[in-house]
Short mmCIF file of C-alpha atoms in Angstrom, two decimals:
data_model
loop_
_atom_site.label_atom_id
_atom_site.label_comp_id
_atom_site.label_asym_id
_atom_site.label_seq_id
_atom_site.Cartn_x
_atom_site.Cartn_y
_atom_site.Cartn_z
CA MET A 1007 0.41 0.05 0.22
CA THR A 1008 1.27 2.93 -0.95
CA LEU A 1009 1.18 6.19 1.35
CA LEU A 1010 -1.12 8.20 -1.97
CA GLU A 1011 -2.81 5.36 -1.65
CA GLN A 1012 -3.91 5.40 1.86
CA THR A 1013 -4.34 9.66 1.59
CA ILE A 1014 -7.16 8.59 -0.56
CA LEU A 1015 -8.16 6.13 1.06
CA ARG A 1016 -8.35 8.20 4.89
CA GLN A 1017 -9.62 11.14 3.05
CA LEU A 1018 -12.30 9.20 1.07
CA MET A 1019 -14.12 8.33 4.51
CA SER A 1020 -13.55 11.90 5.95
CA SER A 1021 -14.79 14.29 3.46
CA GLN A 1022 -18.30 14.35 1.81
CA THR A 1023 -16.53 16.97 -0.53
CA PHE A 1024 -13.75 15.37 -2.15
CA ALA A 1025 -15.53 11.40 -1.88
CA GLU A 1026 -18.13 13.20 -4.55
CA GLN A 1027 -15.45 14.60 -7.23
CA VAL A 1028 -13.60 11.69 -6.63
CA THR A 1029 -15.82 8.66 -6.42
CA PRO A 1030 -16.91 9.65 -10.41
CA TYR A 1031 -14.00 9.08 -11.12
CA LEU A 1032 -11.89 6.50 -9.13
CA LYS A 1033 -11.68 3.09 -9.84
CA GLN A 1034 -11.25 -0.62 -8.01
CA GLU A 1035 -9.16 -1.32 -10.74
CA TYR A 1036 -7.01 1.87 -10.23
CA PHE A 1037 -5.53 0.35 -6.62
CA PRO A 1038 -2.02 -1.66 -7.09
CA SER A 1039 -2.74 -3.27 -3.95
CA ASN A 1040 -6.04 -5.58 -3.28
CA SER A 1041 -6.55 -4.95 0.29
CA CYS A 1042 -7.09 -0.56 -0.69
CA ALA A 1043 -9.20 -2.30 -3.77
CA SER A 1044 -11.20 -3.96 -0.94
CA ILE A 1045 -12.10 -1.20 1.01
CA TYR A 1046 -12.69 0.78 -1.93
CA THR A 1047 -15.75 -1.49 -3.47
CA VAL A 1048 -16.56 -1.23 0.18
CA PHE A 1049 -17.14 1.48 0.26
CA LEU A 1050 -18.53 3.10 -2.58
CA SER A 1051 -21.45 0.24 -2.47
CA PHE A 1052 -22.20 2.63 0.74
CA PHE A 1053 -21.52 5.58 -0.46
CA GLU A 1054 -23.57 5.23 -3.81
CA LYS A 1055 -26.44 3.41 -1.58
CA TYR A 1056 -27.00 5.89 0.87
CA ARG A 1057 -24.60 9.38 -0.71
CA GLN A 1058 -23.39 9.42 3.17
CA LEU A 1059 -20.15 8.51 4.43
CA PRO A 1060 -19.28 5.19 5.76
CA SER A 1061 -18.13 4.82 8.90
CA PHE A 1062 -14.72 2.65 9.85
CA THR A 1063 -17.40 0.18 11.33
CA ALA A 1064 -19.26 -0.09 8.71
CA VAL A 1065 -17.14 -0.85 6.26
CA ARG A 1066 -15.55 -3.90 8.40
CA LEU A 1067 -18.96 -5.30 8.37
CA GLY A 1068 -18.71 -4.97 4.60
CA ILE A 1069 -15.71 -6.46 3.97
CA ASP A 1070 -16.96 -9.12 6.70
CA GLU A 1071 -19.56 -9.78 3.61
CA LEU A 1072 -17.16 -9.91 0.86
CA SER A 1073 -17.32 -13.41 -0.30
CA ASP A 1074 -14.98 -15.52 -2.58
CA ILE A 1075 -11.43 -13.67 -0.55
CA SER A 1076 -9.74 -16.47 1.34
CA GLU A 1077 -9.41 -15.77 5.65
CA SER A 1078 -5.74 -14.21 5.14
CA ALA A 1079 -6.90 -11.38 3.02
CA VAL A 1080 -9.28 -10.37 4.81
CA LYS A 1081 -7.41 -10.25 7.81
CA GLU A 1082 -4.55 -8.65 5.05
CA ILE A 1083 -7.17 -5.75 4.76
CA THR A 1084 -8.65 -5.25 8.47
CA SER A 1085 -5.04 -4.37 9.17
CA THR A 1086 -4.86 -1.84 6.24
CA LEU A 1087 -8.45 -0.05 7.65
CA ALA A 1088 -7.17 -0.48 11.10
CA HIS A 1089 -3.59 1.59 9.84
CA ILE A 1090 -5.73 3.74 7.20
CA GLU A 1091 -7.95 4.77 10.65
CA THR A 1092 -4.87 5.77 12.65
CA THR A 1093 -4.22 8.25 9.30
CA ALA A 1094 -5.33 11.91 10.68
CA PRO A 1095 -7.55 13.60 7.11
CA LEU A 1096 -5.87 16.55 5.96
CA ASN A 1097 -7.81 19.56 6.02
CA GLU A 1098 -10.24 19.97 3.69
CA ASP A 1099 -9.54 24.13 3.55
CA THR A 1100 -5.71 24.54 2.98
CA GLN A 1101 -5.36 20.97 1.21
CA SER A 1102 -7.56 19.55 0.12
CA GLU A 1103 -6.61 21.02 -4.02
CA TYR A 1104 -3.71 19.66 -3.92
CA LEU A 1105 -4.76 16.25 -2.80
CA LEU A 1106 -7.66 16.33 -5.72
CA LYS A 1107 -5.19 17.24 -8.14
CA GLU A 1108 -3.01 14.54 -6.55
CA THR A 1109 -5.51 12.33 -7.21
CA GLU A 1110 -6.53 12.93 -11.18
CA LYS A 1111 -3.23 12.76 -11.52
CA PHE A 1112 -3.11 9.31 -10.32
CA CYS A 1113 -5.79 8.57 -11.69
CA GLN A 1114 -4.72 8.94 -15.24
CA ASP A 1115 -1.46 7.24 -14.66
CA ARG A 1116 -3.67 4.11 -13.59
CA ALA A 1117 -5.74 4.74 -15.95
CA LEU A 1118 -3.19 4.61 -19.03
CA TYR A 1119 -1.11 1.87 -16.87
CA CYS A 1120 -4.41 -0.51 -16.85
CA ALA A 1121 -5.76 0.20 -20.43
CA LEU A 1122 -1.59 -1.40 -21.31
CA ARG A 1123 -2.08 -4.09 -19.85
CA LYS A 1124 -5.21 -5.31 -21.34
CA SER A 1125 -3.86 -4.02 -24.69
CA VAL A 1126 -1.53 -6.48 -24.44
CA SER A 1127 -3.98 -9.67 -22.96
CA MET A 1128 -5.94 -8.58 -26.16
CA LEU A 1129 -2.76 -9.16 -28.55
CA ASP A 1130 -2.42 -14.14 -27.26
CA ASP A 1131 -6.87 -13.66 -27.36
CA PRO A 1132 -8.06 -14.75 -30.29
CA LYS A 1133 -11.61 -14.09 -29.26
CA ALA A 1134 -11.05 -10.63 -28.31
CA SER A 1135 -10.13 -7.76 -31.52
CA PRO A 1136 -7.27 -5.82 -31.38
CA HIS A 1137 -9.30 -3.08 -33.04
CA ALA A 1138 -10.29 -2.59 -29.96
CA ILE A 1139 -7.79 -1.34 -28.70
CA PRO A 1140 -7.39 2.46 -30.02
CA ASP A 1141 -10.72 3.19 -28.64
CA ILE A 1142 -9.22 1.78 -24.59
CA LEU A 1143 -6.96 3.81 -24.48
CA LYS A 1144 -8.23 6.62 -26.28
CA GLU A 1145 -10.22 6.25 -23.42
CA ALA A 1146 -7.90 6.32 -20.46
CA LEU A 1147 -5.86 8.62 -22.00
CA ALA A 1148 -9.64 11.03 -21.94
CA VAL A 1149 -9.90 10.94 -17.69
CA SER A 1150 -9.62 14.06 -16.35
CA PHE A 1151 -11.76 15.68 -12.98
CA ASP A 1152 -14.44 17.76 -14.48
CA THR A 1153 -14.78 19.83 -11.13
CA HIS A 1154 -17.03 22.72 -13.24
CA VAL A 1155 -20.68 22.10 -12.63
CA GLY A 1156 -22.45 25.52 -14.32
CA HIS A 1157 -22.53 29.05 -13.84
CA ASP A 1158 -23.47 30.88 -10.21
CA PHE A 1159 -25.80 33.45 -11.62
CA PHE A 1160 -24.99 35.68 -7.90
CA ALA A 1161 -22.25 33.81 -7.06
CA GLN A 1162 -19.80 34.61 -9.74
CA ALA A 1163 -21.29 37.64 -10.76
CA GLU A 1164 -18.07 39.98 -10.72
CA GLU A 1165 -16.63 36.92 -12.70
CA ARG A 1166 -19.55 37.69 -15.16
CA PHE A 1167 -18.59 41.13 -15.11
CA ASP A 1168 -15.19 40.92 -16.33
CA PHE A 1169 -16.12 38.69 -19.29
CA TYR A 1170 -17.60 41.30 -20.57
CA HIS A 1171 -15.34 43.22 -20.47
CA GLN A 1172 -12.86 41.35 -21.80
CA ALA A 1173 -11.20 42.04 -25.03
CA GLU A 1174 -12.23 38.67 -27.02
CA SER A 1175 -9.01 37.60 -29.43
CA ARG A 1176 -10.82 38.43 -32.83
CA LEU A 1177 -8.53 36.89 -36.40
CA PRO A 1178 -9.34 40.22 -38.57
CA PHE A 1179 -9.52 40.64 -42.51
CA ASP A 1180 -7.26 42.35 -44.44
CA LEU A 1181 -10.93 44.77 -45.99
CA ASN A 1182 -11.77 46.92 -42.93
CA ILE A 1183 -15.36 46.87 -43.81
CA PHE A 1184 -14.97 43.07 -42.70
CA ASN A 1185 -13.73 44.15 -39.31
CA GLU A 1186 -16.01 47.17 -38.45
CA MET A 1187 -18.76 44.56 -39.23
CA THR A 1188 -17.74 42.00 -37.22
CA LYS A 1189 -16.58 44.32 -34.50
CA GLY A 1190 -12.10 42.80 -35.85
CA GLY A 1191 -12.25 40.68 -37.14
CA VAL A 1192 -13.80 36.89 -36.23
CA PRO A 1193 -12.97 34.86 -32.75
CA ALA A 1194 -12.05 31.21 -32.64
CA LYS A 1195 -14.64 28.77 -31.98
CA THR A 1196 -16.53 30.08 -35.27
CA LEU A 1197 -18.28 28.67 -37.85
CA ASN A 1198 -18.26 30.94 -40.91
CA ILE A 1199 -19.71 30.56 -44.42
CA VAL A 1200 -19.94 32.25 -47.64
CA LEU A 1201 -22.85 31.65 -50.03
CA ALA A 1202 -22.62 32.13 -53.73
CA GLY A 1203 -23.73 30.12 -56.80
CA THR A 1204 -21.48 27.73 -59.41
CA ASN A 1205 -18.49 29.77 -60.63
CA VAL A 1206 -19.38 33.09 -58.48
CA GLY A 1207 -16.30 33.17 -56.54
CA LYS A 1208 -16.66 31.21 -53.43
CA SER A 1209 -13.31 29.48 -53.85
CA LEU A 1210 -12.14 33.27 -55.46
CA PHE A 1211 -12.75 34.16 -51.31
CA LEU A 1212 -11.31 31.87 -48.88
CA VAL A 1213 -8.62 31.66 -50.85
CA HIS A 1214 -7.98 35.94 -50.47
CA LEU A 1215 -8.88 35.09 -46.83
CA ALA A 1216 -6.48 32.44 -46.73
CA ALA A 1217 -3.60 34.90 -48.12
CA ALA A 1218 -5.06 37.34 -46.45
CA CYS A 1219 -3.83 35.26 -43.32
CA LEU A 1220 -0.23 34.37 -44.56
CA ARG A 1221 0.56 38.52 -45.18
CA MET A 1222 -0.44 38.70 -41.09
CA SER A 1223 1.47 35.32 -40.14
CA LYS A 1224 -0.89 33.40 -39.33
CA LYS A 1225 -0.84 29.07 -39.25
CA VAL A 1226 -3.05 28.59 -41.74
CA LEU A 1227 -4.67 24.94 -42.78
CA TYR A 1228 -6.43 24.97 -45.95
CA ILE A 1229 -8.51 21.46 -46.94
CA THR A 1230 -10.04 21.69 -50.59
CA LEU A 1231 -11.91 18.83 -51.79
CA GLU A 1232 -13.19 20.12 -55.25
CA MET A 1233 -9.91 21.02 -56.83
CA ALA A 1234 -5.65 19.38 -56.75
CA GLU A 1235 -3.82 21.18 -54.11
CA GLU A 1236 -1.92 22.70 -56.38
CA ARG A 1237 -4.72 24.76 -58.17
CA ILE A 1238 -5.26 25.94 -55.15
CA ALA A 1239 -1.73 26.73 -54.54
CA GLU A 1240 -1.69 28.44 -57.95
CA ARG A 1241 -4.31 30.33 -56.81
CA ILE A 1242 -2.58 32.05 -53.43
CA ASP A 1243 0.45 32.16 -55.34
CA ALA A 1244 -1.30 35.00 -58.00
CA ASN A 1245 -2.70 36.49 -54.30
CA MET A 1246 0.17 36.89 -53.13
CA LEU A 1247 2.47 37.81 -56.39
CA ASP A 1248 0.35 40.29 -57.67
CA ILE A 1249 0.48 37.94 -60.64
CA PRO A 1250 -2.07 37.38 -62.65
CA MET A 1251 -2.57 33.30 -62.50
CA ASP A 1252 -1.91 33.37 -66.70
CA ASP A 1253 1.33 34.86 -66.45
CA LEU A 1254 2.16 32.83 -63.68
CA ILE A 1255 3.11 30.13 -66.87
CA ALA A 1256 5.62 31.92 -67.71
CA LEU A 1257 7.37 33.22 -65.23
CA PRO A 1258 10.52 32.00 -64.87
CA ARG A 1259 12.32 29.40 -62.92
CA GLU A 1260 14.75 31.38 -60.81
CA ARG A 1261 13.05 34.79 -61.27
CA TYR A 1262 9.27 33.09 -59.20
CA LEU A 1263 11.41 31.23 -56.69
CA LYS A 1264 13.37 34.79 -55.53
CA LYS A 1265 10.09 36.03 -55.26
CA LEU A 1266 8.45 33.00 -53.29
CA GLN A 1267 11.94 34.52 -50.86
CA THR A 1268 11.38 37.92 -50.31
CA LEU A 1269 7.46 37.26 -49.73
CA GLN A 1270 8.69 34.45 -47.12
CA GLN A 1271 11.20 36.58 -45.14
CA THR A 1272 8.88 39.24 -44.60
CA SER A 1273 6.18 36.87 -42.87
CA THR A 1274 6.55 34.15 -40.43
CA GLY A 1275 2.90 32.90 -41.96
CA ARG A 1276 2.77 29.32 -43.10
CA ILE A 1277 0.14 27.62 -45.26
CA ILE A 1278 -0.68 24.37 -45.52
CA ILE A 1279 -3.15 23.22 -48.39
CA LYS A 1280 -4.36 18.92 -48.13
CA GLU A 1281 -6.94 17.91 -50.38
CA TYR A 1282 -8.81 14.79 -50.14
CA PRO A 1283 -11.46 13.22 -52.26
CA THR A 1284 -15.17 15.40 -53.04
CA ALA A 1285 -17.77 13.74 -50.33
CA THR A 1286 -15.24 10.98 -48.57
CA ALA A 1287 -13.63 13.10 -47.05
CA HIS A 1288 -15.02 14.47 -43.24
CA SER A 1289 -14.65 16.01 -39.46
CA GLY A 1290 -13.34 13.06 -37.86
CA HIS A 1291 -10.92 12.94 -41.24
CA PHE A 1292 -9.90 16.36 -41.30
CA ARG A 1293 -9.19 16.18 -36.49
CA ALA A 1294 -6.92 13.31 -37.81
CA LEU A 1295 -5.09 15.41 -40.11
CA LEU A 1296 -4.60 18.56 -37.53
CA HIS A 1297 -3.19 15.36 -34.71
CA GLU A 1298 -0.81 14.74 -37.09
CA LEU A 1299 0.39 18.10 -38.43
CA LYS A 1300 0.92 18.73 -34.79
CA MET A 1301 3.02 15.30 -34.12
CA LYS A 1302 4.39 15.02 -36.98
CA GLN A 1303 5.23 19.59 -38.19
CA ASN A 1304 4.69 20.62 -34.53
CA PHE A 1305 2.11 22.71 -36.76
CA THR A 1306 -0.68 24.34 -35.16
CA PRO A 1307 -2.84 26.04 -37.54
CA ASP A 1308 -5.20 29.99 -36.84
CA ILE A 1309 -7.28 29.36 -38.71
CA LEU A 1310 -8.44 26.26 -40.87
CA PHE A 1311 -11.02 26.52 -44.42
CA VAL A 1312 -12.77 23.63 -45.59
CA ASP A 1313 -13.05 24.19 -48.79
CA TYR A 1314 -16.73 23.58 -48.99
CA LEU A 1315 -19.22 22.35 -46.91
CA SER A 1316 -22.00 20.79 -49.33
CA ILE A 1317 -19.08 18.36 -50.76
CA CYS A 1318 -18.23 17.08 -46.87
CA ALA A 1319 -18.92 13.49 -46.20
CA SER A 1320 -20.77 13.32 -42.38
CA ALA A 1321 -19.32 11.41 -40.11
CA ARG A 1322 -21.70 10.64 -38.20
CA ILE A 1323 -24.50 9.80 -41.41
CA LYS A 1324 -24.29 8.47 -43.69
CA MET A 1325 -26.43 9.29 -47.40
CA GLY A 1326 -28.89 6.30 -48.03
CA ASN A 1327 -32.29 6.64 -48.83
CA ALA A 1328 -33.37 7.15 -45.26
CA ILE A 1329 -32.02 10.45 -45.19
CA ASN A 1330 -32.91 13.56 -45.94
CA SER A 1331 -30.23 16.51 -47.86
CA TYR A 1332 -31.64 18.87 -45.01
CA THR A 1333 -30.47 16.33 -42.44
CA TYR A 1334 -27.67 15.30 -44.13
CA ASN A 1335 -26.12 18.92 -45.12
CA LYS A 1336 -27.02 19.77 -41.28
CA PHE A 1337 -25.16 17.06 -39.38
CA ILE A 1338 -21.71 18.79 -41.36
CA ALA A 1339 -22.66 22.25 -40.69
CA GLU A 1340 -22.67 20.80 -36.53
CA GLU A 1341 -20.20 18.97 -37.09
CA LEU A 1342 -17.82 21.30 -38.63
CA ARG A 1343 -18.57 24.13 -36.00
CA GLY A 1344 -18.15 21.05 -33.08
CA LEU A 1345 -14.65 20.77 -34.61
CA ALA A 1346 -14.09 24.68 -34.08
CA VAL A 1347 -14.84 24.61 -30.59
CA GLU A 1348 -12.96 21.32 -29.94
CA GLN A 1349 -9.70 23.41 -31.73
CA ASN A 1350 -10.01 26.44 -30.45
CA MET A 1351 -10.08 27.98 -33.77
CA PRO A 1352 -12.59 29.77 -36.61
CA ILE A 1353 -13.59 27.76 -39.45
CA TRP A 1354 -14.63 29.20 -43.02
CA THR A 1355 -16.52 27.16 -45.28
CA ALA A 1356 -19.06 27.82 -48.45
CA ALA A 1357 -22.02 26.68 -49.17
CA GLN A 1358 -23.91 26.68 -52.48
CA PHE A 1359 -27.36 28.86 -53.23
CA ASN A 1360 -30.38 26.85 -54.21
CA ARG A 1361 -32.65 26.93 -57.72
CA GLN A 1362 -34.44 30.19 -57.42
CA GLY A 1363 -31.40 31.70 -54.83
CA PHE A 1364 -28.84 31.51 -57.77
CA ALA A 1365 -31.30 33.91 -59.65
CA SER A 1366 -32.07 35.97 -57.50
CA SER A 1367 -30.72 39.37 -56.67
CA ASP A 1368 -31.80 39.95 -53.26
CA PRO A 1369 -30.63 36.46 -51.09
CA ASP A 1370 -31.75 35.34 -48.36
CA LEU A 1371 -31.02 32.63 -45.78
CA SER A 1372 -33.82 31.02 -47.41
CA ASN A 1373 -31.95 30.11 -50.50
CA VAL A 1374 -29.22 28.21 -49.32
CA GLY A 1375 -29.09 25.00 -51.04
CA GLU A 1376 -29.77 21.33 -49.34
CA SER A 1377 -29.95 22.13 -46.02
CA PHE A 1378 -31.26 25.36 -44.12
CA GLY A 1379 -29.39 23.79 -41.42
CA ILE A 1380 -27.12 25.15 -42.11
CA PRO A 1381 -27.41 29.12 -41.49
CA GLN A 1382 -29.09 27.69 -37.96
CA THR A 1383 -25.95 26.68 -37.22
CA ALA A 1384 -22.59 28.97 -38.77
CA ASP A 1385 -22.47 31.61 -36.87
CA PHE A 1386 -21.37 34.11 -39.54
CA MET A 1387 -23.05 33.77 -43.34
CA LEU A 1388 -22.04 35.83 -46.34
CA ALA A 1389 -23.59 35.31 -49.75
CA LEU A 1390 -21.89 37.25 -53.20
CA THR A 1391 -23.87 37.87 -56.30
CA THR A 1392 -23.14 38.62 -59.95
CA SER A 1393 -24.31 39.59 -62.83
CA GLU A 1394 -23.59 41.02 -65.77
CA GLU A 1395 -22.85 44.37 -65.04
CA LEU A 1396 -21.42 44.18 -62.64
CA GLU A 1397 -18.84 41.39 -63.94
CA ARG A 1398 -18.16 43.94 -66.58
CA ASN A 1399 -16.93 46.77 -63.75
CA ASN A 1400 -15.63 43.47 -61.77
CA GLN A 1401 -17.02 43.86 -59.11
CA ILE A 1402 -19.59 41.69 -56.63
CA GLN A 1403 -22.46 41.70 -54.64
CA ALA A 1404 -22.08 40.96 -50.71
CA TYR A 1405 -24.95 40.18 -49.16
CA VAL A 1406 -24.64 40.36 -45.09
CA LEU A 1407 -27.13 36.56 -44.33
CA LYS A 1408 -26.30 35.94 -40.56
CA ASN A 1409 -24.20 37.66 -38.35
CA ARG A 1410 -23.61 36.87 -34.45
CA TYR A 1411 -21.09 39.27 -33.58
CA ALA A 1412 -22.76 42.51 -34.55
CA LYS A 1413 -26.01 43.93 -35.75
CA ARG A 1414 -26.97 42.39 -39.35
CA ASN A 1415 -28.41 45.98 -40.73
CA SER A 1416 -25.15 47.83 -39.39
CA TYR A 1417 -24.63 45.96 -42.80
CA GLN A 1418 -26.72 44.81 -45.45
CA LYS A 1419 -25.48 44.76 -48.46
CA PHE A 1420 -22.20 46.62 -50.20
CA ILE A 1421 -20.13 46.63 -53.65
CA LEU A 1422 -16.58 44.78 -53.59
CA GLY A 1423 -14.57 44.82 -56.12
CA VAL A 1424 -12.50 41.35 -57.74
CA ASP A 1425 -10.31 41.44 -58.82
CA THR A 1426 -10.50 37.32 -59.92
CA SER A 1427 -6.68 37.15 -62.51
CA ARG A 1428 -5.24 37.60 -59.20
CA MET A 1429 -7.96 35.90 -57.09
CA LYS A 1430 -7.87 39.02 -54.90
CA LEU A 1431 -11.01 40.87 -53.38
CA TYR A 1432 -11.08 44.87 -52.54
CA GLU A 1433 -12.63 48.00 -51.49
CA THR A 1434 -14.28 50.40 -53.69
CA ASN A 1435 -13.68 53.70 -52.75
CA ILE A 1436 -17.51 54.51 -52.91
CA ASN A 1437 -18.51 52.43 -49.76
CA SER A 1438 -22.09 50.98 -51.43
CA VAL A 1439 -23.46 51.73 -47.86
CA THR A 1440 -22.53 54.52 -46.72
CA GLY A 1441 -21.83 55.99 -49.40
CA ASP A 1442 -18.55 57.32 -47.30
CA VAL A 1443 -14.90 56.99 -49.15
CA ALA A 1444 -13.35 53.58 -47.98
CA ALA A 1445 -10.00 52.31 -46.83
CA PRO A 1446 -7.08 53.12 -49.68
CA ILE A 1447 -7.23 51.48 -53.15
CA PRO A 1448 -4.26 48.42 -53.66
CA LYS A 1449 -1.63 49.14 -56.06
CA GLY A 1450 -2.38 48.61 -59.25
CA PHE A 1451 -6.10 48.66 -58.90
CA GLN A 1452 -6.71 52.21 -59.27
CA ASP A 1453 -8.01 51.70 -63.24
CA ILE A 1454 -10.71 48.85 -61.95
CA VAL A 1455 -12.23 51.16 -59.26
CA THR A 1456 -13.00 54.00 -61.35
CA ALA A 1457 -14.17 51.96 -64.69
CA GLY A 1458 -16.20 49.76 -60.94
CA ASN A 1459 -17.36 53.45 -60.49
CA ASP A 1460 -18.41 54.14 -63.70
CA GLY A 1461 -20.42 51.16 -63.75
CA MET A 1462 -22.19 52.09 -60.50
CA ARG A 1463 -23.23 55.44 -62.20
CA ARG A 1464 -24.80 53.93 -65.02
CA MET A 1465 -26.33 51.94 -63.01
CA ALA A 1466 -28.32 54.25 -60.61
CA SER A 1467 -29.15 55.67 -63.48
CA LYS A 1468 -31.44 52.82 -64.69
CA ARG A 1469 -32.74 51.65 -62.07
CA LYS A 1470 -33.04 51.96 -57.62
CA PRO A 1471 -29.53 52.20 -56.40
CA LEU A 1472 -27.71 49.76 -54.77
CA THR A 1473 -26.40 52.12 -52.27
CA HIS A 1474 -29.76 52.06 -51.09
CA LEU A 1475 -30.15 49.93 -47.01
CA LYS A 1476 -33.13 48.56 -46.11
CA THR A 1477 -33.17 49.85 -41.69
CA SER A 1478 -35.86 48.59 -39.58
CA ASP A 1479 -37.56 51.75 -39.74
CA GLU A 1480 -38.43 51.72 -43.44
#
């Protein structure tokens, strides 16, 4: 019997609070000593039945009732119990927290030891399946005392007030209008979705954000289920190097590599692009990839891009005759958001318009394709639409459909400039929401912006201008 075993059992017999905290996690098999294991078995049986601490006399009576143990074992258990009884319990006010941490570590170590022994024995058992070993080890490694049982509204008022005034860590955009509508960027543990029709700009939007994060020296993981890894990298090259994609091929090798070296000197960011076959990968695969990157390359991303949601698979159910697209895609969205919470990072992905949304000039949440469960799960949702005139003016119309970071009506729709050859978005010099002058125009975009402003004036002369913003008073 070790001193820690003895101390744990003594504290169990003297502290109701300690017993309630420990018994959900402490198991008989964790005790190396058979006598300690038997004492704990008797204690636990009494405590679960009466929800009170048994006396040492009650434990002795319980030991006498144990079956299938020898007389010598009973004497050993009785001697151990007498030794525990003479031990003074720890002061509950000053040392209980220390003992609780030591007991947690004891349970974790013993759980892993027992799991390893069980796994080894399974290898020698022809009836046992070795495929269960990872689950056994995973369960053992997950042992943890969770002392948080909820938020006490009155008792924790001061902590709650501090939380209200605590600056939340957010990942900012490179475009001011997005920072304004999200109060500084997207926080961790969130699912953010861009919605668009086919060939409108979903991947362009995600690539632009990924490149922007790279410039901000962030670690980026980009998962693609639609295009090859090299095609996504090509788009990021065009954005980062400010070179049209058609001109990348004609760029000499030495000049291309020199540009990348220069770019790498200005940023400590890193991006990993991983391709999965369409409709075969789900959040479980992404979780395994994150673990593998951390173990093999010491790479933990600050943000994850999944291109895109509607062609992911679900980790919980398989698509079939009994499952409709609403349920299936809702599950995918929930699993991605759960992954964001688990990994403590924001996730960006994309979704398709339905047939009505593709033809609509003023889309809303009812135009989300496949499942209305997608916008129900998302924290932020942005829709992108285009038209022949917008395309001629190198522009795209953006609509904020859902915004948990600020009031959605603050920015309901606005115009963005787009350079498809360089996979870039930029703010026009006249904001379509407020009419104010926006941030400085990026170098090389002045001609595009001028053409865009002329196009907006032509549109305004023909129909209701896009600068009109609906408010709750209208």
